[in-house]
Coordinates of C-alpha atoms in Angstrom, one line a residue:
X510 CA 18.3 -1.3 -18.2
X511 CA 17.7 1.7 -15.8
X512 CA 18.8 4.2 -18.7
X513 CA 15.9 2.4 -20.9
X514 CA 13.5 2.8 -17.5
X515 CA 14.1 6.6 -17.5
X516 CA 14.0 7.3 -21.1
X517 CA 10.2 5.5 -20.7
X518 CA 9.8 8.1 -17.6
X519 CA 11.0 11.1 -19.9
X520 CA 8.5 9.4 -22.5
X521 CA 5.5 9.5 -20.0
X522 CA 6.2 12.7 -18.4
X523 CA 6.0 14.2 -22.0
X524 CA 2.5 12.7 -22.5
X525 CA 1.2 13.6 -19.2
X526 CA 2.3 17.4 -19.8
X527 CA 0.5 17.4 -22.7
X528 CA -2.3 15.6 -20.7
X529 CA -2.3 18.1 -17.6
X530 CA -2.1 21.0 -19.9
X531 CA -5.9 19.9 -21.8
X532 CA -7.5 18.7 -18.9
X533 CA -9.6 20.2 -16.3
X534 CA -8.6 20.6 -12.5
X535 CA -8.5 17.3 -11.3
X536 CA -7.6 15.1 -8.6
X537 CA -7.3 11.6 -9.6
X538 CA -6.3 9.0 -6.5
X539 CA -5.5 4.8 -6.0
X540 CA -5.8 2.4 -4.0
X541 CA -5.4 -0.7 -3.3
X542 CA -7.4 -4.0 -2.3
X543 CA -7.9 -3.9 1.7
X544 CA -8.9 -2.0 4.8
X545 CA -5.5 0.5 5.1
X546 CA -7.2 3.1 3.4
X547 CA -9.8 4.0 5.9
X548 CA -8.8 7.4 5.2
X549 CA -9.6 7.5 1.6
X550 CA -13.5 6.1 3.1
X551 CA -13.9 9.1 5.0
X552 CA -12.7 11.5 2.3
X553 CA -14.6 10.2 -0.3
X554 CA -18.1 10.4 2.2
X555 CA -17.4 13.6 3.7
X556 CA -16.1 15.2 0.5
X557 CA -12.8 16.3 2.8
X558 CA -10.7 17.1 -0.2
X559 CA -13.5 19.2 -2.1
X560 CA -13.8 21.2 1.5
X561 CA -10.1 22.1 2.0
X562 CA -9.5 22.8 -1.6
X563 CA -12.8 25.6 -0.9
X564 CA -11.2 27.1 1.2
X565 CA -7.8 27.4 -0.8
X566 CA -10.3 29.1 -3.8
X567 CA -10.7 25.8 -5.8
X568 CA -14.0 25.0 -6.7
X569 CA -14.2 23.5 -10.0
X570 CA -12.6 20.6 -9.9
X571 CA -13.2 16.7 -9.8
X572 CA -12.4 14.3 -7.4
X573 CA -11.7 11.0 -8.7
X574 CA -11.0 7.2 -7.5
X575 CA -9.2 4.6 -8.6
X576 CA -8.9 0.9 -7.4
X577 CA -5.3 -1.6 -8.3
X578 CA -4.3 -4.8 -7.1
X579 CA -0.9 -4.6 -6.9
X580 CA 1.5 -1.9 -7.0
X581 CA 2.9 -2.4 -10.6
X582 CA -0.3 -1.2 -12.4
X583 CA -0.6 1.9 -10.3
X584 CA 2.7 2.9 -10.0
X585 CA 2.5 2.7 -14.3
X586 CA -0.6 4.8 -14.3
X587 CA 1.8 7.5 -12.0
X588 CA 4.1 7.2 -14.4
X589 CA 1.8 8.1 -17.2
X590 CA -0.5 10.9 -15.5
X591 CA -3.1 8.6 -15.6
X592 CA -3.5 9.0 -11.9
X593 CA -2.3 12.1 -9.5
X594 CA -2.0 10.1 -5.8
X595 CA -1.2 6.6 -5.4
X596 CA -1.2 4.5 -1.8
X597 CA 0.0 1.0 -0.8
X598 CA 2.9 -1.0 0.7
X599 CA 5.8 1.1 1.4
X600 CA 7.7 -1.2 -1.4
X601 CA 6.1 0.1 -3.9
X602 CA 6.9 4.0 -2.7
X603 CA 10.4 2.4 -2.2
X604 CA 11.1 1.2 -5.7
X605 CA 9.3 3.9 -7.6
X606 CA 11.5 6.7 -5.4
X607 CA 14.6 4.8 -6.2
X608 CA 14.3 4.1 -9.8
X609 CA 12.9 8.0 -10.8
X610 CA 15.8 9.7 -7.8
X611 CA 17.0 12.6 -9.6
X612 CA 14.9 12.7 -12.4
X613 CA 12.4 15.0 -13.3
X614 CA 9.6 13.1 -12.7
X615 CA 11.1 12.5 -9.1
X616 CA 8.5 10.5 -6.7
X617 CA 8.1 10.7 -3.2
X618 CA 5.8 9.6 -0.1
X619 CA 3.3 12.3 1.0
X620 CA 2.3 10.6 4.6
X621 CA 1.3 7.3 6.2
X622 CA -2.4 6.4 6.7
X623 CA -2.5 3.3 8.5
X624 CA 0.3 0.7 10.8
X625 CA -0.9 -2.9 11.1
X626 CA 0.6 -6.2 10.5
X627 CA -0.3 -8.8 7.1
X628 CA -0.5 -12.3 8.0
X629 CA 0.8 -15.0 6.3
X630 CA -2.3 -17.8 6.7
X631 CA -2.5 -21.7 5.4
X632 CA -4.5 -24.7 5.3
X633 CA -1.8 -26.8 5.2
X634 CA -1.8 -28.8 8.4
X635 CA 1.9 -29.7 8.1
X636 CA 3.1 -25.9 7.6
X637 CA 4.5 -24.7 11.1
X638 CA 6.3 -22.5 10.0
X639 CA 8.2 -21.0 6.4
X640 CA 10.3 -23.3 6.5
X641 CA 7.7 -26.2 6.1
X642 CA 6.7 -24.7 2.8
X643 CA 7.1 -27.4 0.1
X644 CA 7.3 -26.9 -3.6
X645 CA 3.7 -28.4 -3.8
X646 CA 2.2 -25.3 -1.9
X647 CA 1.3 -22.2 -3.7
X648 CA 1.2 -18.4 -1.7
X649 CA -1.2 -16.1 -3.0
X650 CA 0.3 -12.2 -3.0
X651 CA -1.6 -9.3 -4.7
X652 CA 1.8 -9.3 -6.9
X653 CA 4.9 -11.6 -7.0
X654 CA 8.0 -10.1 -6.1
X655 CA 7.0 -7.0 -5.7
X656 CA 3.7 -6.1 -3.6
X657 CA 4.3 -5.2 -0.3
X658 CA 3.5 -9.0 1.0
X659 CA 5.8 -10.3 -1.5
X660 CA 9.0 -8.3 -0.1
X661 CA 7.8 -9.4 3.5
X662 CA 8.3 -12.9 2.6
X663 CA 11.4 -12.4 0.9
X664 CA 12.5 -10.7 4.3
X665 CA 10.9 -13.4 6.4
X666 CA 13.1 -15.7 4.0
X667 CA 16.1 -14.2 4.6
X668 CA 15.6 -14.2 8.3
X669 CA 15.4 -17.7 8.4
X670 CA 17.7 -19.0 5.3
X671 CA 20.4 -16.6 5.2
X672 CA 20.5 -13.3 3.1
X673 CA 21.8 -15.2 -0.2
X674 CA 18.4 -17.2 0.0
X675 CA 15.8 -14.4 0.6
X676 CA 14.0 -15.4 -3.0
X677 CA 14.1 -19.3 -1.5
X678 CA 10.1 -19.3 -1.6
X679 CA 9.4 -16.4 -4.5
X680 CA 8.6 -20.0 -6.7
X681 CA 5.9 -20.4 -4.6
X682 CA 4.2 -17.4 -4.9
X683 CA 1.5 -16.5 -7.4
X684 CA -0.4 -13.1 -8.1
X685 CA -3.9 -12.9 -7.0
X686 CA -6.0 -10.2 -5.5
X687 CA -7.0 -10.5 -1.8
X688 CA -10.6 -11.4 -2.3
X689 CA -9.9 -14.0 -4.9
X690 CA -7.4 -15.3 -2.3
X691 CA -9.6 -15.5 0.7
X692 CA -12.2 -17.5 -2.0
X693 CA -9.7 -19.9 -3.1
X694 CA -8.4 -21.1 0.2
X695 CA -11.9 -20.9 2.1
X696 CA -13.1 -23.3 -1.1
X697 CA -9.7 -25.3 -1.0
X698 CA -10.2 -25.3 -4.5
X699 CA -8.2 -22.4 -6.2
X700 CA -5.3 -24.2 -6.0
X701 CA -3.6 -22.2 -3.5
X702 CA -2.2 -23.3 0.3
X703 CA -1.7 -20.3 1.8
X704 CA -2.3 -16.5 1.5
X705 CA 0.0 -13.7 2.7
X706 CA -3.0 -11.1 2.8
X707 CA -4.5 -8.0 4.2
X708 CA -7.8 -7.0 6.5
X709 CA -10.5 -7.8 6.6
X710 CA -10.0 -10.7 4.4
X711 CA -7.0 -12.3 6.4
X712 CA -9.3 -12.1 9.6
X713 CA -12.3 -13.9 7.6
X714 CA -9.9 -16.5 6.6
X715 CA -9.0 -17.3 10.4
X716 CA -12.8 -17.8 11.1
X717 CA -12.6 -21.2 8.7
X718 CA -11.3 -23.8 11.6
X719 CA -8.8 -25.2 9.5
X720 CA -6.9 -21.7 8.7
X721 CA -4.2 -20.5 10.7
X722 CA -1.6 -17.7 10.6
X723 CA 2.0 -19.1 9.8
X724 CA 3.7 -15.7 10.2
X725 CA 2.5 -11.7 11.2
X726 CA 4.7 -9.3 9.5
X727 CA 5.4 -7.8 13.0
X728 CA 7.5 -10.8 13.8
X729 CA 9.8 -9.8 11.0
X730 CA 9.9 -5.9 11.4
X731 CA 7.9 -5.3 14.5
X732 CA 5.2 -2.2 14.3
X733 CA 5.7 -0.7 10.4
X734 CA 3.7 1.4 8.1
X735 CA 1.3 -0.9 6.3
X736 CA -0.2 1.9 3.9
X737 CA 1.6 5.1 2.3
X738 CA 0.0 7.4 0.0
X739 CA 2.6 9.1 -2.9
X740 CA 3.1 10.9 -5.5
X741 CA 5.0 13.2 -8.2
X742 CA 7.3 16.2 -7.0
X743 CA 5.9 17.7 -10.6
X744 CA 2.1 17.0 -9.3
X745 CA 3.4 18.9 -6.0
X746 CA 5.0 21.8 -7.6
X747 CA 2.0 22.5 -10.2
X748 CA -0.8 21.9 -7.8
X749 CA -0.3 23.1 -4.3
X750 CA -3.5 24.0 -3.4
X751 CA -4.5 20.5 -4.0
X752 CA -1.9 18.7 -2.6
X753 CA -2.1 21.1 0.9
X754 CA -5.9 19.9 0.8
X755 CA -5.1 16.2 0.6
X756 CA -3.2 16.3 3.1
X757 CA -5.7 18.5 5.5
X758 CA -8.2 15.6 4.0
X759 CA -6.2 12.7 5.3
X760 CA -5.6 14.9 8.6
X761 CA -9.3 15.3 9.7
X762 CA -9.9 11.4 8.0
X763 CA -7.8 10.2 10.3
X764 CA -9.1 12.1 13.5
X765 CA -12.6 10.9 12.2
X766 CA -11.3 7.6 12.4
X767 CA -10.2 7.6 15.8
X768 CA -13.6 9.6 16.9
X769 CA -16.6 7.2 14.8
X770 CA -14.5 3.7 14.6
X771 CA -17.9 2.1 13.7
X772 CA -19.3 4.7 10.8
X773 CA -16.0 4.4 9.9
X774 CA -16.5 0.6 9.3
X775 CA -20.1 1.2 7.6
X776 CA -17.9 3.4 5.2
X777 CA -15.6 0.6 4.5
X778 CA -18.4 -1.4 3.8
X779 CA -20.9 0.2 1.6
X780 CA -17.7 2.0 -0.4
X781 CA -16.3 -1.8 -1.0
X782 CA -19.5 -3.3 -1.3
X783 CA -18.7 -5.9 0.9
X784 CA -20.9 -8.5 2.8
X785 CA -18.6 -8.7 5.9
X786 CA -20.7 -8.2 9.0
X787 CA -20.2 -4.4 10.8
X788 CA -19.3 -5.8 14.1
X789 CA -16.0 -8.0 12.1
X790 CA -14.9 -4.7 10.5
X791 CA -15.6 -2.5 13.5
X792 CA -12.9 -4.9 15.0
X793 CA -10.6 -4.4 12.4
X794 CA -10.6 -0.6 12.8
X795 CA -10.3 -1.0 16.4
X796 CA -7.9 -3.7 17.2
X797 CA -5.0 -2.9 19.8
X798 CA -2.4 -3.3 17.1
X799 CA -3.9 -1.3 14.7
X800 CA -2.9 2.5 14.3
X801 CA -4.4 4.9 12.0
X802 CA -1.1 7.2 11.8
X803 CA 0.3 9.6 9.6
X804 CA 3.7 9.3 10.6
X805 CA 5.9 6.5 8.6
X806 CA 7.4 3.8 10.6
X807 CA 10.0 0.9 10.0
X808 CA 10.4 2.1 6.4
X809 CA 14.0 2.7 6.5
X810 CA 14.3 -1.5 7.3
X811 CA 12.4 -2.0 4.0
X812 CA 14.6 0.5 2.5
X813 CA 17.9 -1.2 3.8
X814 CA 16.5 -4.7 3.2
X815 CA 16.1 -4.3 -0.4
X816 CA 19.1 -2.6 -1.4
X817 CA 21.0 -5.4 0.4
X818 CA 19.0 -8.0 -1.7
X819 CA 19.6 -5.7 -4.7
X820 CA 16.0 -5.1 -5.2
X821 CA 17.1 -1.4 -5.3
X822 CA 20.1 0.8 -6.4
X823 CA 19.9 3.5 -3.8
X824 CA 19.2 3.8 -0.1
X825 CA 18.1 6.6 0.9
X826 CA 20.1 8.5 4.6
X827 CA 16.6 9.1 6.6
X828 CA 13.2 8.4 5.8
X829 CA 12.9 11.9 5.2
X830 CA 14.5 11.5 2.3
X831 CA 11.8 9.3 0.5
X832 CA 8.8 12.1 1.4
X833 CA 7.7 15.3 0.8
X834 CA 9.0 17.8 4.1
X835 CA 5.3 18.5 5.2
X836 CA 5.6 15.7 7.6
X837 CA 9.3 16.3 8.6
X838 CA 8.5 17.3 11.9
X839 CA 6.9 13.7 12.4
X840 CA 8.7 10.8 14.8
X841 CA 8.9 8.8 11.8
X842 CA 11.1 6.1 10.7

């Protein structure tokens, strides 16, 4: 099986040389369904990425945008030079880093962007806790058995069933985007019970009386990296200029952040096109457990959690190991 995987890799990274070679400079970058990509906001308003490549001598090139639920489809599009930078749950760095590990389309994580916990929310008034999950509930994730929210409850699972029942509630889950999520279980009608989800929407779920959270990922790893941003050793190698001014973008994204939390949350907001109120979203950016952070944490007990499970083949000896060393002077973990 992971022979056939890399021959598909070898396939891809054929195309996508073909593909790099006819196409003009180019950035292409993903993300993902929530707020733990404030940084890609700012980049995209302030034009961050088109002002440090400038100043490396790069001026005609596009940026371009991207938006997945899940990490499956994105990490695919990586895999076929359909898109440069991908971000999400540190999973789905995790598993893309283990199965392409010594090849030559070898991926790795650039930086963090954002730590904050996902909550695990229901409208089932008899659900206390995981364990009072019943086959008759359904958990909405972005993806089953893969998406960042998807390994946490596995991990919550094995916390409380035993290792050799960390899959006990994957029947359960089913694969829908956080927005569809938060309509189904505000409606009660989209045949879900619960939602393991992400900001803003898991906070606009709590303001429905009959919502509450069952389980905060920090209960199971304590403070961890909620967003990652990755991408290709080859896309590193044959594009410095651009990858140093990604991450000078993220840098001064992330000071803006910190500096102009509320035009930070009108950002959000007009690039999502959402309806949520500023003042909800200003406390999303703000909140005390929230940390807009380059520097990876926890990722090493993802890591070592889904080897053990056999999610993975290979665990890597430091987080270090899964990024680029630009950030290796970082207190990461």
């Amino acid at each position: 099986m992971r022979s056939a995987w890399i021959a598909g890799v070898v396939a891809a990274v054929t195309i996508g040389n073909a593909t790099m070679a006819a196409r003009a400079a180019e950035i292409r970058l993903a993300e993902q369904f929530s707020m733990g990509y404030l940084q890609f906001n700012v980049m995209k308003r302030d034009r961050l990425i088109e002002k440090y490549a400038s100043q490396r001598g790069l001026r005609d090139f596009k940026v371009s945008w991207q938006r997945f639920n899940g990490p499956v489809a994105m990490n695919e599009a990586l895999l076929s030079n359909s898109t440069d930078i991908v971000s999400g749950g540190v999973p789905g760095l995790i598993t893309l880093w283990d199965k392409t590990r010594g090849t030559s389309f070898e991926v790795k994580g650039i930086c963090a962007l954002s730590s904050q916990p996902f909550l695990l929310n229901t409208a089932n008034p008899n659900v206390k806790s995981i364990k009072d999950f019943t086959e008759r509930d359904r958990i909405a994730v972005p993806s089953i058995k893969v998406s960042v929210q998807a390994v946490l409850l596995q991990m919550a699972s094995a916390a409380a069933f035993g290792d050799d029942n960390y899959a006990k509630l994957d029947p359960l889950t089913v694969s829908m985007s956080p927005p569809d999520a938060t309509i189904a279980l505000l409606s009660g009608a989209g045949g879900i019970s619960a939602a393991f989800s992400v900001p803003p929407f898991q906070f606009q779920q709590l303001e429905q009386n009959n919502i509450r959270t069952v389980l905060s990922s920090f209960d199971v790893l304590g403070p961890h990296t909620f967003t990652v941003a990755w991408t290709s050793a080859r896309f590193r190698k044959e594009n410095p200029e651009l990858y140093a001014a990604f991450l000078d973008a993220v840098k001064e994204a992330t000071a803006i952040i910190a500096a102009d939390p509320k035009g930070t949350a009108q950002s959000w907001i007009n690039d999502s096109n959402s309806k949520l109120p500023l003042e909800m979203v200003t406390k999303v950016v703000t909140a005390s457990n929230v940390e807009w952070t380059m520097t990876p944490a926890a990722t090493m007990k993802f890591a070592k959690f889904m080897r053990r499970v056999g999610t993975t083949k290979n665990e890597p000896a430091s987080w270090k190991e899964m990024f680029f060393p630009e950030i290796s002077d970082l207190n990461g973990s």
